[in-house]
Tab-separated table of C-alpha atoms and ligand atoms in Angstrom:
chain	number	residue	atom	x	y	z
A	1	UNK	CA	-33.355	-73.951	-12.173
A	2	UNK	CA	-37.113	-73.379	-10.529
A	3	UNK	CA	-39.600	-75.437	-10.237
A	4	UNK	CA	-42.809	-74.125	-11.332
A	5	UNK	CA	-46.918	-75.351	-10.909
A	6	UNK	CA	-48.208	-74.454	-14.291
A	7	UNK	CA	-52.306	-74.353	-13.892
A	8	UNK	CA	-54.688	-73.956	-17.323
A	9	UNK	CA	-58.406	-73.411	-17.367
A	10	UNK	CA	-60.710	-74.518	-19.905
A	11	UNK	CA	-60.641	-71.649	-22.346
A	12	UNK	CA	-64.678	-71.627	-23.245
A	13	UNK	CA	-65.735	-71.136	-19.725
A	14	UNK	CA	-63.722	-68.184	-18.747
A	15	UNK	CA	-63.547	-66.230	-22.240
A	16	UNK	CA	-64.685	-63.096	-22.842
A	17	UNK	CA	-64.262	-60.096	-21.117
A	18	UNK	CA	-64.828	-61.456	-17.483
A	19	UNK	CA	-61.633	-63.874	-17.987
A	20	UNK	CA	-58.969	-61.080	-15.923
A	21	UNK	CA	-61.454	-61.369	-13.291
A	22	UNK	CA	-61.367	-65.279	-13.403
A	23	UNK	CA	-57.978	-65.475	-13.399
A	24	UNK	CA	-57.328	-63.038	-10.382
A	25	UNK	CA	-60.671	-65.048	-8.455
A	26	UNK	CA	-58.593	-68.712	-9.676
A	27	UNK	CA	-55.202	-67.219	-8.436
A	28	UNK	CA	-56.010	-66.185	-5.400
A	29	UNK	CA	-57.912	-69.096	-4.356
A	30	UNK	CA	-54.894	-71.244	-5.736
A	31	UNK	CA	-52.513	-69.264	-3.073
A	32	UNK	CA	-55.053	-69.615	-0.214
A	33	UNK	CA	-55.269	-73.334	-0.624
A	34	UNK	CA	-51.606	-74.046	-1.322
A	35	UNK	CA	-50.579	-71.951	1.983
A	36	UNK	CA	-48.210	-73.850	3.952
A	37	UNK	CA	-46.802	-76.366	1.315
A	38	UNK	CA	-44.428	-74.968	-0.320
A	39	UNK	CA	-45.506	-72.480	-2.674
A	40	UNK	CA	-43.274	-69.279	-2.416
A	41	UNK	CA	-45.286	-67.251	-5.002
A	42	UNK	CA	-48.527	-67.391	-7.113
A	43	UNK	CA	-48.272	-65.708	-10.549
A	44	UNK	CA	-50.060	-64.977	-13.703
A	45	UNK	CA	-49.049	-65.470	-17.299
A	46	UNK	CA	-50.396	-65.859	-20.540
A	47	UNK	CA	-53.400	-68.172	-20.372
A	48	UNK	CA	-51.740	-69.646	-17.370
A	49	UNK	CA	-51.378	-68.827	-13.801
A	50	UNK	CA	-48.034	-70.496	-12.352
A	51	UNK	CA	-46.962	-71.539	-8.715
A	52	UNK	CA	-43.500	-71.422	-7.559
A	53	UNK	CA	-42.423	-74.344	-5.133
A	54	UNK	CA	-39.522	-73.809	-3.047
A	55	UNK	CA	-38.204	-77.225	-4.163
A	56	UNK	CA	-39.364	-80.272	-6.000
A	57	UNK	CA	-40.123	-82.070	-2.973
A	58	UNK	CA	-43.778	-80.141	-2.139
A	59	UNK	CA	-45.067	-81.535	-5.532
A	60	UNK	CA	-47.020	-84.157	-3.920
A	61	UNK	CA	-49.056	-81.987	-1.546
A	62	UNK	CA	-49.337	-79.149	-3.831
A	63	UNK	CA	-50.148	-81.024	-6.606
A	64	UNK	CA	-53.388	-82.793	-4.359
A	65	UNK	CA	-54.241	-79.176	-3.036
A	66	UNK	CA	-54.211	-78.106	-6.747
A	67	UNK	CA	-56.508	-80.677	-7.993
A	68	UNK	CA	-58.816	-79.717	-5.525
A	69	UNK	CA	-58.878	-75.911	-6.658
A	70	UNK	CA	-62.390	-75.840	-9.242
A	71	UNK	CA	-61.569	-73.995	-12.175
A	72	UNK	CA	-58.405	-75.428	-12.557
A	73	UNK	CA	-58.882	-77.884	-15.688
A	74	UNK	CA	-55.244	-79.415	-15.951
A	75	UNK	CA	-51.833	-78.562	-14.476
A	76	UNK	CA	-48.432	-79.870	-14.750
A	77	UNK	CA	-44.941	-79.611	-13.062
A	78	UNK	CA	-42.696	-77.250	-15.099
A	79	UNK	CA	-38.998	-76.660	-15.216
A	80	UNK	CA	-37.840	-72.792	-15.874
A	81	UNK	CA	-34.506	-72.319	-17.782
A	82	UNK	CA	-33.056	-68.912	-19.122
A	83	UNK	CA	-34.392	-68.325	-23.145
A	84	UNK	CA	-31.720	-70.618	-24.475
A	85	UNK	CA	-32.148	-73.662	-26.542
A	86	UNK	CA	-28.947	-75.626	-25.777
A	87	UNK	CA	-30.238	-75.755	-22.103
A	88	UNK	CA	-33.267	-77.224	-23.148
A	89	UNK	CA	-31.988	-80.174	-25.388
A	90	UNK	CA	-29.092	-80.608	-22.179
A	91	UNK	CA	-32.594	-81.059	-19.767
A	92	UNK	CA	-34.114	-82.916	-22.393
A	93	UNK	CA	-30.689	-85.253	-22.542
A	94	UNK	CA	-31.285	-85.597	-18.818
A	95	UNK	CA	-34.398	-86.231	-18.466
A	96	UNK	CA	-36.035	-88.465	-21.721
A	97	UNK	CA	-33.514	-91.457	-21.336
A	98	UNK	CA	-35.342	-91.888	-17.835
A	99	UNK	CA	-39.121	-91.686	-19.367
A	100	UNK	CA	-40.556	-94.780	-21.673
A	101	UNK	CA	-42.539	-93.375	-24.789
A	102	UNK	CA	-42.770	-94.858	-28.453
A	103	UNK	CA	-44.113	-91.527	-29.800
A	104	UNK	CA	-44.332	-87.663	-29.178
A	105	UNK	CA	-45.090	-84.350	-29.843
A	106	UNK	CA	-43.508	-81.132	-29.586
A	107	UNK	CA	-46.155	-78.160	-27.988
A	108	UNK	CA	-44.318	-75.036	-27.977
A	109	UNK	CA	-46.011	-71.596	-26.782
A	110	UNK	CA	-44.183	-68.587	-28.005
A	111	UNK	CA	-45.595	-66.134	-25.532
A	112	UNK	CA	-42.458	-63.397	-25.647
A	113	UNK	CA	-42.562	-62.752	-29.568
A	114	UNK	CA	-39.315	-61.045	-28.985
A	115	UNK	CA	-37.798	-64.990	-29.206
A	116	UNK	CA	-36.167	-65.259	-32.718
A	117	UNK	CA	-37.214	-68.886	-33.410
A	118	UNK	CA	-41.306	-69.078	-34.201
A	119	UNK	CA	-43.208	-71.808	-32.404
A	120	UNK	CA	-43.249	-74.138	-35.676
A	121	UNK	CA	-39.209	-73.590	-35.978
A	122	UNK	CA	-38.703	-74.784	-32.494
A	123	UNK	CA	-40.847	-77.212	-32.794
A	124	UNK	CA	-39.189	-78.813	-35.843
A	125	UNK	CA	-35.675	-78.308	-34.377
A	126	UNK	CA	-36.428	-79.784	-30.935
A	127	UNK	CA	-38.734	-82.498	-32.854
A	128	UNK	CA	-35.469	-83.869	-34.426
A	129	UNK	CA	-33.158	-83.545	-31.722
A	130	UNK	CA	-35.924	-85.753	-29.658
A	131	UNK	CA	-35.980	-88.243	-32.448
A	132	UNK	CA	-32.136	-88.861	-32.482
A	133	UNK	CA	-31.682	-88.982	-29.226
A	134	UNK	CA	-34.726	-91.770	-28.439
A	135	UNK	CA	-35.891	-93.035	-31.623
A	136	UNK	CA	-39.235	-92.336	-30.939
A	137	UNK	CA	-41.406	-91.043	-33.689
A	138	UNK	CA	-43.222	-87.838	-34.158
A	139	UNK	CA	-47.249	-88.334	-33.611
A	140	UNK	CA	-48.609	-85.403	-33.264
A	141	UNK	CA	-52.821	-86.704	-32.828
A	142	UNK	CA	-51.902	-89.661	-30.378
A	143	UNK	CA	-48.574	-89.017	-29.200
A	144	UNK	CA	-47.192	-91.371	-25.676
A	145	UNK	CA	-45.706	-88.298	-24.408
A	146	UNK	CA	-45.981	-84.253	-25.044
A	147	UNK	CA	-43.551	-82.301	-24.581
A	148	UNK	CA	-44.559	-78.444	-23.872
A	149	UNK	CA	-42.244	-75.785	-24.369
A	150	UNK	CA	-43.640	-72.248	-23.166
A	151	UNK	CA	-41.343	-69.131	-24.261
A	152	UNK	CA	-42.226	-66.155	-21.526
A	153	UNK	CA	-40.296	-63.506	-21.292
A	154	UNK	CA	-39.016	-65.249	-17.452
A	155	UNK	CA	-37.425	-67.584	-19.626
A	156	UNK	CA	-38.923	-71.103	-20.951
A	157	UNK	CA	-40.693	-73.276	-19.398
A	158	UNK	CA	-40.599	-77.120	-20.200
A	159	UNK	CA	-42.980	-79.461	-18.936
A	160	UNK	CA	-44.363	-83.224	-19.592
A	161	UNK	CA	-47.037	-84.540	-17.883
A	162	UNK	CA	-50.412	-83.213	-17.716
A	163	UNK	CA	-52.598	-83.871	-14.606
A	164	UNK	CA	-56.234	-83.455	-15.101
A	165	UNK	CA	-58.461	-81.754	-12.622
A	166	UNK	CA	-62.431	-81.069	-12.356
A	167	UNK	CA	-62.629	-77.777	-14.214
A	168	UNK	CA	-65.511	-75.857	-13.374
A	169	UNK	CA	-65.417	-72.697	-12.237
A	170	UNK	CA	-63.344	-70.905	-9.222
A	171	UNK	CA	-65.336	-70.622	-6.052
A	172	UNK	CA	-66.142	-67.339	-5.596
A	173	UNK	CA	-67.392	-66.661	-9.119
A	174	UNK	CA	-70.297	-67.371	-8.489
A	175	UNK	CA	-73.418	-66.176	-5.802
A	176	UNK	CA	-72.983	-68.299	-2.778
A	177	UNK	CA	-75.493	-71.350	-2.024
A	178	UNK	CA	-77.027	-72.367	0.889
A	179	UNK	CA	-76.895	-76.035	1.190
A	180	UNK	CA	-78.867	-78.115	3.497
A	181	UNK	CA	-76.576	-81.256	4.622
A	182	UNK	CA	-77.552	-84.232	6.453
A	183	UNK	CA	-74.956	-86.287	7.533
A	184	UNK	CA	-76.046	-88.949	4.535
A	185	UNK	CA	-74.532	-89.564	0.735
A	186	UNK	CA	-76.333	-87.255	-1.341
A	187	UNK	CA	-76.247	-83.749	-0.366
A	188	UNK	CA	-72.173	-83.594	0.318
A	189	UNK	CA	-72.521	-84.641	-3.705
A	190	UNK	CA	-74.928	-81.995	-4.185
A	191	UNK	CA	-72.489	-79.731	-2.636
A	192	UNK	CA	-69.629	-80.243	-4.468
A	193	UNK	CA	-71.535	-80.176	-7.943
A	194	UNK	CA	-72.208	-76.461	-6.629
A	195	UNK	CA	-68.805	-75.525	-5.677
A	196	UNK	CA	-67.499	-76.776	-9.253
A	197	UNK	CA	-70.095	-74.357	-10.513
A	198	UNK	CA	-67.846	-71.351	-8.537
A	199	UNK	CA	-70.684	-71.047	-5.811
A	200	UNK	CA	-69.360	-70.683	-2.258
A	201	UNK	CA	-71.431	-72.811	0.390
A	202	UNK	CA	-72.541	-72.442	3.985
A	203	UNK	CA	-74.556	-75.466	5.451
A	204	UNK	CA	-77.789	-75.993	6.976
A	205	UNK	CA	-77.411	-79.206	9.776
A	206	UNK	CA	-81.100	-80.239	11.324
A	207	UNK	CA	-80.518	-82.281	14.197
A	208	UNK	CA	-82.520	-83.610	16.581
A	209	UNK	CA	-80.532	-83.321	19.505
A	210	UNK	CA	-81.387	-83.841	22.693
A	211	UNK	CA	-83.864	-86.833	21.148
A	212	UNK	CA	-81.026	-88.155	19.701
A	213	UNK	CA	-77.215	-88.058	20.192
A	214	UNK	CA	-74.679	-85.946	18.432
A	215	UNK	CA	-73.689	-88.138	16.094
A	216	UNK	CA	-75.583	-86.348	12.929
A	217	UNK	CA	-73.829	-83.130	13.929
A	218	UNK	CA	-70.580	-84.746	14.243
A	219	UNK	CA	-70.846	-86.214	10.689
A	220	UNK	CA	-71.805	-82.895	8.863
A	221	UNK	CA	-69.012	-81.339	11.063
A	222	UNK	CA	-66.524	-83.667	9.330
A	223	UNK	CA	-68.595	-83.392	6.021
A	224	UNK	CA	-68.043	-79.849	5.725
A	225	UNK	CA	-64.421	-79.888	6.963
A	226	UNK	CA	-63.600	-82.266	4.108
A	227	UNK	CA	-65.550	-80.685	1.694
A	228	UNK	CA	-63.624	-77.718	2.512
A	229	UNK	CA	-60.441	-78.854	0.603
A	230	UNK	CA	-62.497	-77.133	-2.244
A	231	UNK	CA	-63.063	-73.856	-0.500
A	232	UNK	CA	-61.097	-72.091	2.500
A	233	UNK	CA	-63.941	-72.047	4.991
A	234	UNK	CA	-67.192	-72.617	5.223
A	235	UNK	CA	-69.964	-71.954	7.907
A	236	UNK	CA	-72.129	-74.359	9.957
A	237	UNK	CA	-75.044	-73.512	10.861
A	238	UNK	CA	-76.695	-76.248	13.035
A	239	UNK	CA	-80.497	-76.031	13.717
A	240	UNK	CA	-82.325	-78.217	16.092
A	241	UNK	CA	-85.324	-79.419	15.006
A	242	UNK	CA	-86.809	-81.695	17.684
A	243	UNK	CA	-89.399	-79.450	19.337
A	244	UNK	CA	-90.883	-79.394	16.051
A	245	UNK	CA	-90.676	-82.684	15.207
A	246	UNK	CA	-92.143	-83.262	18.795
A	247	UNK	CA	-95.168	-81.307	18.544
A	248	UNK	CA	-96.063	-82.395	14.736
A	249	UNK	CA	-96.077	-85.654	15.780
A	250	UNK	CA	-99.334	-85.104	18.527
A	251	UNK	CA	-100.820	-83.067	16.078
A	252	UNK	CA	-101.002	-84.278	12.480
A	253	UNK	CA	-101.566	-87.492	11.199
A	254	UNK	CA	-98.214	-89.645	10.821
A	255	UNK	CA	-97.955	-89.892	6.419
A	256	UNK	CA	-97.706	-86.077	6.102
A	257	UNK	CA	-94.846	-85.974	8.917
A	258	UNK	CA	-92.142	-85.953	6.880
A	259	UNK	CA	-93.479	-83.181	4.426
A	260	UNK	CA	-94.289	-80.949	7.375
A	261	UNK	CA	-90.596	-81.451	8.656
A	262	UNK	CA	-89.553	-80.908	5.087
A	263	UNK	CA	-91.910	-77.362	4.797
A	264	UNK	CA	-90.285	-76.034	7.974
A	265	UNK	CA	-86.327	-77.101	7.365
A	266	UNK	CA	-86.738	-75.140	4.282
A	267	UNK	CA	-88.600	-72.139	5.901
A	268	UNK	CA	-85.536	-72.641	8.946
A	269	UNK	CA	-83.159	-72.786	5.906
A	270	UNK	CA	-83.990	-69.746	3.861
A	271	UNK	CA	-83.671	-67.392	6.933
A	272	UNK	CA	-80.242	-68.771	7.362
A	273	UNK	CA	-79.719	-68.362	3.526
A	274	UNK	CA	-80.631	-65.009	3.510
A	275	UNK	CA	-78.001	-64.263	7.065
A	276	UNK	CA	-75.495	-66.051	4.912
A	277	UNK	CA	-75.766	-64.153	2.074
A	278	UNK	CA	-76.845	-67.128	-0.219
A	279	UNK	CA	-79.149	-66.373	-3.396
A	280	UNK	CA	-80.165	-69.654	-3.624
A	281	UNK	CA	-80.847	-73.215	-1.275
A	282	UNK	CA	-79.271	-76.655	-2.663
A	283	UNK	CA	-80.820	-80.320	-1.332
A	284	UNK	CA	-79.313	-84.155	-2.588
A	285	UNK	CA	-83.030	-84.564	-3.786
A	286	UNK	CA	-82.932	-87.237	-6.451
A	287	UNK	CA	-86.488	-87.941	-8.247
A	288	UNK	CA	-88.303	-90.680	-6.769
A	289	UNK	CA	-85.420	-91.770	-4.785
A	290	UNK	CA	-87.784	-91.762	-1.256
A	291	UNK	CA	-91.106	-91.172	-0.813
A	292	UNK	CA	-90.417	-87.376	-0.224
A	293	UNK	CA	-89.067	-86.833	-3.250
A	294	UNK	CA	-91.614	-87.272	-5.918
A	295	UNK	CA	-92.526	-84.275	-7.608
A	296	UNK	CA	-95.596	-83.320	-5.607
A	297	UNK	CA	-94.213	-83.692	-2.600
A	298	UNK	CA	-91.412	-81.216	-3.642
A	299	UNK	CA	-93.829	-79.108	-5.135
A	300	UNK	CA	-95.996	-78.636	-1.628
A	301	UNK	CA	-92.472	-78.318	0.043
A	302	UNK	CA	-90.845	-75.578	-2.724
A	303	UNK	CA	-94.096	-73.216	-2.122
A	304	UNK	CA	-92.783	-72.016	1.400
A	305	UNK	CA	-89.655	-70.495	0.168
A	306	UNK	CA	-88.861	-68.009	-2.295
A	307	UNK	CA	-85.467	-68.571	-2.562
A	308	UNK	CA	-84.542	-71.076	-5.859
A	309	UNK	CA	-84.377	-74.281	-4.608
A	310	UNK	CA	-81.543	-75.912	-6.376
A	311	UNK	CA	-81.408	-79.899	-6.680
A	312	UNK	CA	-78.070	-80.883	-8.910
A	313	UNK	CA	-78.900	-84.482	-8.170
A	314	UNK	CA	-81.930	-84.228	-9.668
A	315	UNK	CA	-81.689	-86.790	-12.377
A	316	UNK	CA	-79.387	-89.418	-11.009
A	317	UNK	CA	-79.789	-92.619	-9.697
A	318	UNK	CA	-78.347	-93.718	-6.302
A	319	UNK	CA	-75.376	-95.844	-8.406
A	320	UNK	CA	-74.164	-92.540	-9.975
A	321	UNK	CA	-74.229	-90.500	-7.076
A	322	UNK	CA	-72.732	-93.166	-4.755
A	323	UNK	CA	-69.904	-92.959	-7.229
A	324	UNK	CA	-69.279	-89.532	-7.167
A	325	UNK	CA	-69.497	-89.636	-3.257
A	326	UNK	CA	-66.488	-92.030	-3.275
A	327	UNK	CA	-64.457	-90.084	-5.471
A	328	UNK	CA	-64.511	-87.031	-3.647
A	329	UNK	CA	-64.201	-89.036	-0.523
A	330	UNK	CA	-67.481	-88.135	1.255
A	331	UNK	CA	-68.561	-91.886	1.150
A	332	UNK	CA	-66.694	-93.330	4.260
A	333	UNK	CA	-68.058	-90.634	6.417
A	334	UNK	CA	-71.402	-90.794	4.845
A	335	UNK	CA	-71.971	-94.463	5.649
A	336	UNK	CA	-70.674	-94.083	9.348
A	337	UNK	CA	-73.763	-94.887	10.942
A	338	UNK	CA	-76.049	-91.978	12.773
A	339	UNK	CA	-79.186	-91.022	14.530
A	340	UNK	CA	-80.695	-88.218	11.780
A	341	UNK	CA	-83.679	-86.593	12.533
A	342	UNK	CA	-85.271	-87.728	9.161
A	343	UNK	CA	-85.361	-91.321	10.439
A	344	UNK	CA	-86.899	-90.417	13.954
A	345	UNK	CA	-90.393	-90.505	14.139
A	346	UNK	CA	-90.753	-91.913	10.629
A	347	UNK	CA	-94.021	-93.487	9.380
A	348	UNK	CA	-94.937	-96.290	7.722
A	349	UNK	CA	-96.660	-95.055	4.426
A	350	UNK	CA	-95.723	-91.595	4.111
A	351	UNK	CA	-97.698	-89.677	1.986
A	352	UNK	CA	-96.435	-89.587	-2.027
A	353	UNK	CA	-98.916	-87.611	-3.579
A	354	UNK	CA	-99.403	-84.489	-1.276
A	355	UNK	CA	-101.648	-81.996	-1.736
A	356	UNK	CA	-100.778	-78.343	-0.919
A	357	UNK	CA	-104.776	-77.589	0.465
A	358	UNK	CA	-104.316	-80.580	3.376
A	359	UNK	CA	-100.806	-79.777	4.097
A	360	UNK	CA	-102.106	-75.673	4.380
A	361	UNK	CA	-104.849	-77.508	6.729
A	362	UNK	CA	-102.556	-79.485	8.739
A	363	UNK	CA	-100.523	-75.851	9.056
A	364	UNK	CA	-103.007	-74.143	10.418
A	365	UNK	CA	-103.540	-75.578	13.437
A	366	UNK	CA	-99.678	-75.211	14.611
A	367	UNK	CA	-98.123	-72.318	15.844
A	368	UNK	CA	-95.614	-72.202	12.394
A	369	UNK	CA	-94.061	-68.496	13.128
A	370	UNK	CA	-93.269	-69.582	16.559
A	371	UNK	CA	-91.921	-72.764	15.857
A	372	UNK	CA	-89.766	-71.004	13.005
A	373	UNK	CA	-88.590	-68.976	15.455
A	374	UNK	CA	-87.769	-71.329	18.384
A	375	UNK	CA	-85.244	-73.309	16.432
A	376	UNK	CA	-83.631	-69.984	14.802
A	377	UNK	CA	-82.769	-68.799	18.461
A	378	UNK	CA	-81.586	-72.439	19.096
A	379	UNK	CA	-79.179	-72.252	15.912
A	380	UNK	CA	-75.287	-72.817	16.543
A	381	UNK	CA	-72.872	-71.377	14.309
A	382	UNK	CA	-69.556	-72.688	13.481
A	383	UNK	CA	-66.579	-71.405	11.019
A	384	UNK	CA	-65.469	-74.747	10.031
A	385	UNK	CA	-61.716	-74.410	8.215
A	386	UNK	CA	-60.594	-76.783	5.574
A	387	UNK	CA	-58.132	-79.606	6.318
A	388	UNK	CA	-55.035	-77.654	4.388
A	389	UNK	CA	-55.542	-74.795	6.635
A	390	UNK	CA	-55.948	-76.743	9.724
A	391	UNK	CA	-52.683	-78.285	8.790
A	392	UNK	CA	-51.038	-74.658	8.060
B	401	ATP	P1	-78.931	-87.523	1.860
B	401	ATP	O1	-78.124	-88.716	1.493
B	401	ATP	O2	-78.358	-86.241	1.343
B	401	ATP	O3	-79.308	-87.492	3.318
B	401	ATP	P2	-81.354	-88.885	1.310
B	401	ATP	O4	-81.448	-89.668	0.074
B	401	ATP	O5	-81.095	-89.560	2.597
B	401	ATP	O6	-80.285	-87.710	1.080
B	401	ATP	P3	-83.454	-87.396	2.528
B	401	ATP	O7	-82.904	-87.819	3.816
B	401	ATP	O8	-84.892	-87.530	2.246
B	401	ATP	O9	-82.715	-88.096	1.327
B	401	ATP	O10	-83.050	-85.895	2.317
B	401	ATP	C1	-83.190	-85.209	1.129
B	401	ATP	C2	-82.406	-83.918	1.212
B	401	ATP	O11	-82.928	-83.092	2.264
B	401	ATP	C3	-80.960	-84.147	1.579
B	401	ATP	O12	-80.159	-84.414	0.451
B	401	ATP	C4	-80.595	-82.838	2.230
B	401	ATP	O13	-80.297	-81.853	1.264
B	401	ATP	C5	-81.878	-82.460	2.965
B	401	ATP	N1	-81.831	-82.977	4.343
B	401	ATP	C6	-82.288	-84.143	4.816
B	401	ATP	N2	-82.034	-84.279	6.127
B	401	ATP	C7	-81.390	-83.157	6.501
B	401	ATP	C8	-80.821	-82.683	7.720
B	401	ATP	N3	-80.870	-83.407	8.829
B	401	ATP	N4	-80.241	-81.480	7.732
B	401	ATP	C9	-80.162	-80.753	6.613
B	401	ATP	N5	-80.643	-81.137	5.438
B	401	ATP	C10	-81.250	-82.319	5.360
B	402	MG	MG1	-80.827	-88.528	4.491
């Protein structure tokens, strides 16, 4: 008997004509990130891609590397047997005693039409053999336990329980998305929101270095590795930003620091965008949540790049997001305590209410071009692998 992974997508988001493509993108994605665990071959069926495990004892890892795979919606650990009933009711003998239920239903696929029994026969025969041998009853809107039967022409596939995972779409399917990390909660979330959307990311680092120690880059370093349990590999691109930071300081008054820091990572960022390939720039902006992120000030900091500026935190509050951070595990390296350029140099009453004609002012009396161009020839650039293939 094999042991198979059996992955299903959530059929609204990949119908249509687009769906082979999907599939292929999903598969091939689900073979990169299950390398090394046990998988001996990724395949496609009907409505289903499957993963063969060498044995039953890489379910645990592949079933964590799996979850991790956007696009995938649920999955479950299947059992193939040749097209023959008897050896389903002998697995079933096997296997139900073992498994506490008071009610179930039968789910059976009938992919190979060439099977004589239709789904609703083998259904109702299975359906009574279940009964007799547990006493359970037949519930087929809130059952304790489902039992799925899949006829392919590989023979049947029987499988119980169903293990949810984020859906979305596979990474890849979408244009790739520059994303500006700091080594703090939100944009990690911000991140991951995108990568469920199918967009690949490379990250944008501003650090302050030598001002500061390393500990900022160190954090997005880890960030990204982690995050990259959702996507092979990723790029780092770390930009310093302390010469700037250095000479805004002498020259403009201290409450429109932080937009002018703000108006140049995103100048910084969109030339790195563009090297990457991204079509668009993503931030952990929540409204209101600090003084730079009221809608003016994002408005005076938006007009320097043509690139969309994407902000998927947009309407949440710090509760929500700090949620979400945990769950995908960002949290614990998000709260590890830093030196980030943001909080260097950082004035008292920054400036809320910004407007574009004294920030232009304040602009013109810097050499912007130059200072653009200082930190791009200081950028460091790092391929950054995920954890499962650092562990291949
Ligand atoms: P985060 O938790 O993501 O740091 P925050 O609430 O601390 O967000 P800010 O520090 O004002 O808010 O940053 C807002 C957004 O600007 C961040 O979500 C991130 O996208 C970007 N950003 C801030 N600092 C940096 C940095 N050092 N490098 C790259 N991007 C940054
Ligand atoms: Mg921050």
């Amino acid at each position: 008997m094999k042991t198979h992974v059996i992955v299903k997508t959530h059929e609204l988001a990949l119908k249509g004509k687009n769906r082979p493509w999907f599939m292929r993108r999903l598969s091939e994605n689900l073979r990169r990130a299950t390398e090394g665990s046990g998988v001996s071959r990724v395949w496609q069926g009907q409505l289903m891609i499957g993963l063969t495990l060498e044995d039953e004892g890489c379910w645990p890892e592949v079933k964590a590397r799996v979850r991790d795979c956007f696009g995938v919606a649920k999955f479950f650990l299947a059992y193939e047997f040749p097209q023959d009933l008897e050896l389903i009711r002998e697995a079933l003998r096997q296997r139900l005693p073992g498994m506490s239920f008071r009610s179930f239903r039968m789910v059976t696929n009938r992919a190979d039409k060439r099977f004589p029994l239709t789904s609703p026969e083998v259904n109702a025969e299975l359906g009574r053999f279940v009964e007799e041998l547990t006493g359970a009853r037949v519930d087929l809107s809130n059952p304790d336990l489902s039992i799925y039967l899949d006829i392919q022409t590989r023979g049947i596939l029987l499988y119980f329980d169903e293990t949810p995972a984020h859906g979305g779409l596979p990474v890849g399917s979408s244009g790739r998305v520059a994303v500006m990390l700091s080594g703090g909660i939100d944009s990690p979330v911000a991140a991951w929101h995108m990568m469920k959307r199918g967009c690949p990311a490379s990250y944008v680092h501003f650090h302050s270095y030598p001002l500061v120690d390393r500990s900022s880059i160190e954090k997005a370093t880890e960030l990204t590795q982690l995050l990259g349990r959702h996507q092979s590999r990723a790029e780092l691109y770390m930009a310093p930003l302390s010469e700037i930071q250095k000479r805004v300081i002498v020259e403009t008054p201290p409450s429109y620091r932080v937009l002018l820091y703000r108006r140049f990572m995103l100048r910084i960022t969109e030339v790195l965008a563009q090297q990457a390939g991204a079509k668009a720039i993503v931030t952990g902006e929540s409204c209101g949540q600090v003084s730079s992120q009221t809608l003016d000030n994002i408005a005076v900091v938006d007009k320097v790049a043509d690139m969309p500026v994407l902000r998927p935190l947009i309407g949440m509050n710090k509760e929500e997001i700090v949620g979400m951070a945990r769950g995908i595990g960002t949290f614990p390296i998000s709260i590890q305590p830093d030196q980030d350029c943001c909080s260097l140099f950082v004035p008292k009453h920054p400036e809320t209410r910004a407007r574009l004609s004294v920030v232009e002012r304040l602009e013109e009396g810097l050499p912007v071009a130059d200072m653009v161009a200082e930190s791009l020839a200081g950028v460091v650039r790092e391929q950054i692998e995920s954890p499962y293939k650092a562990a291949v």
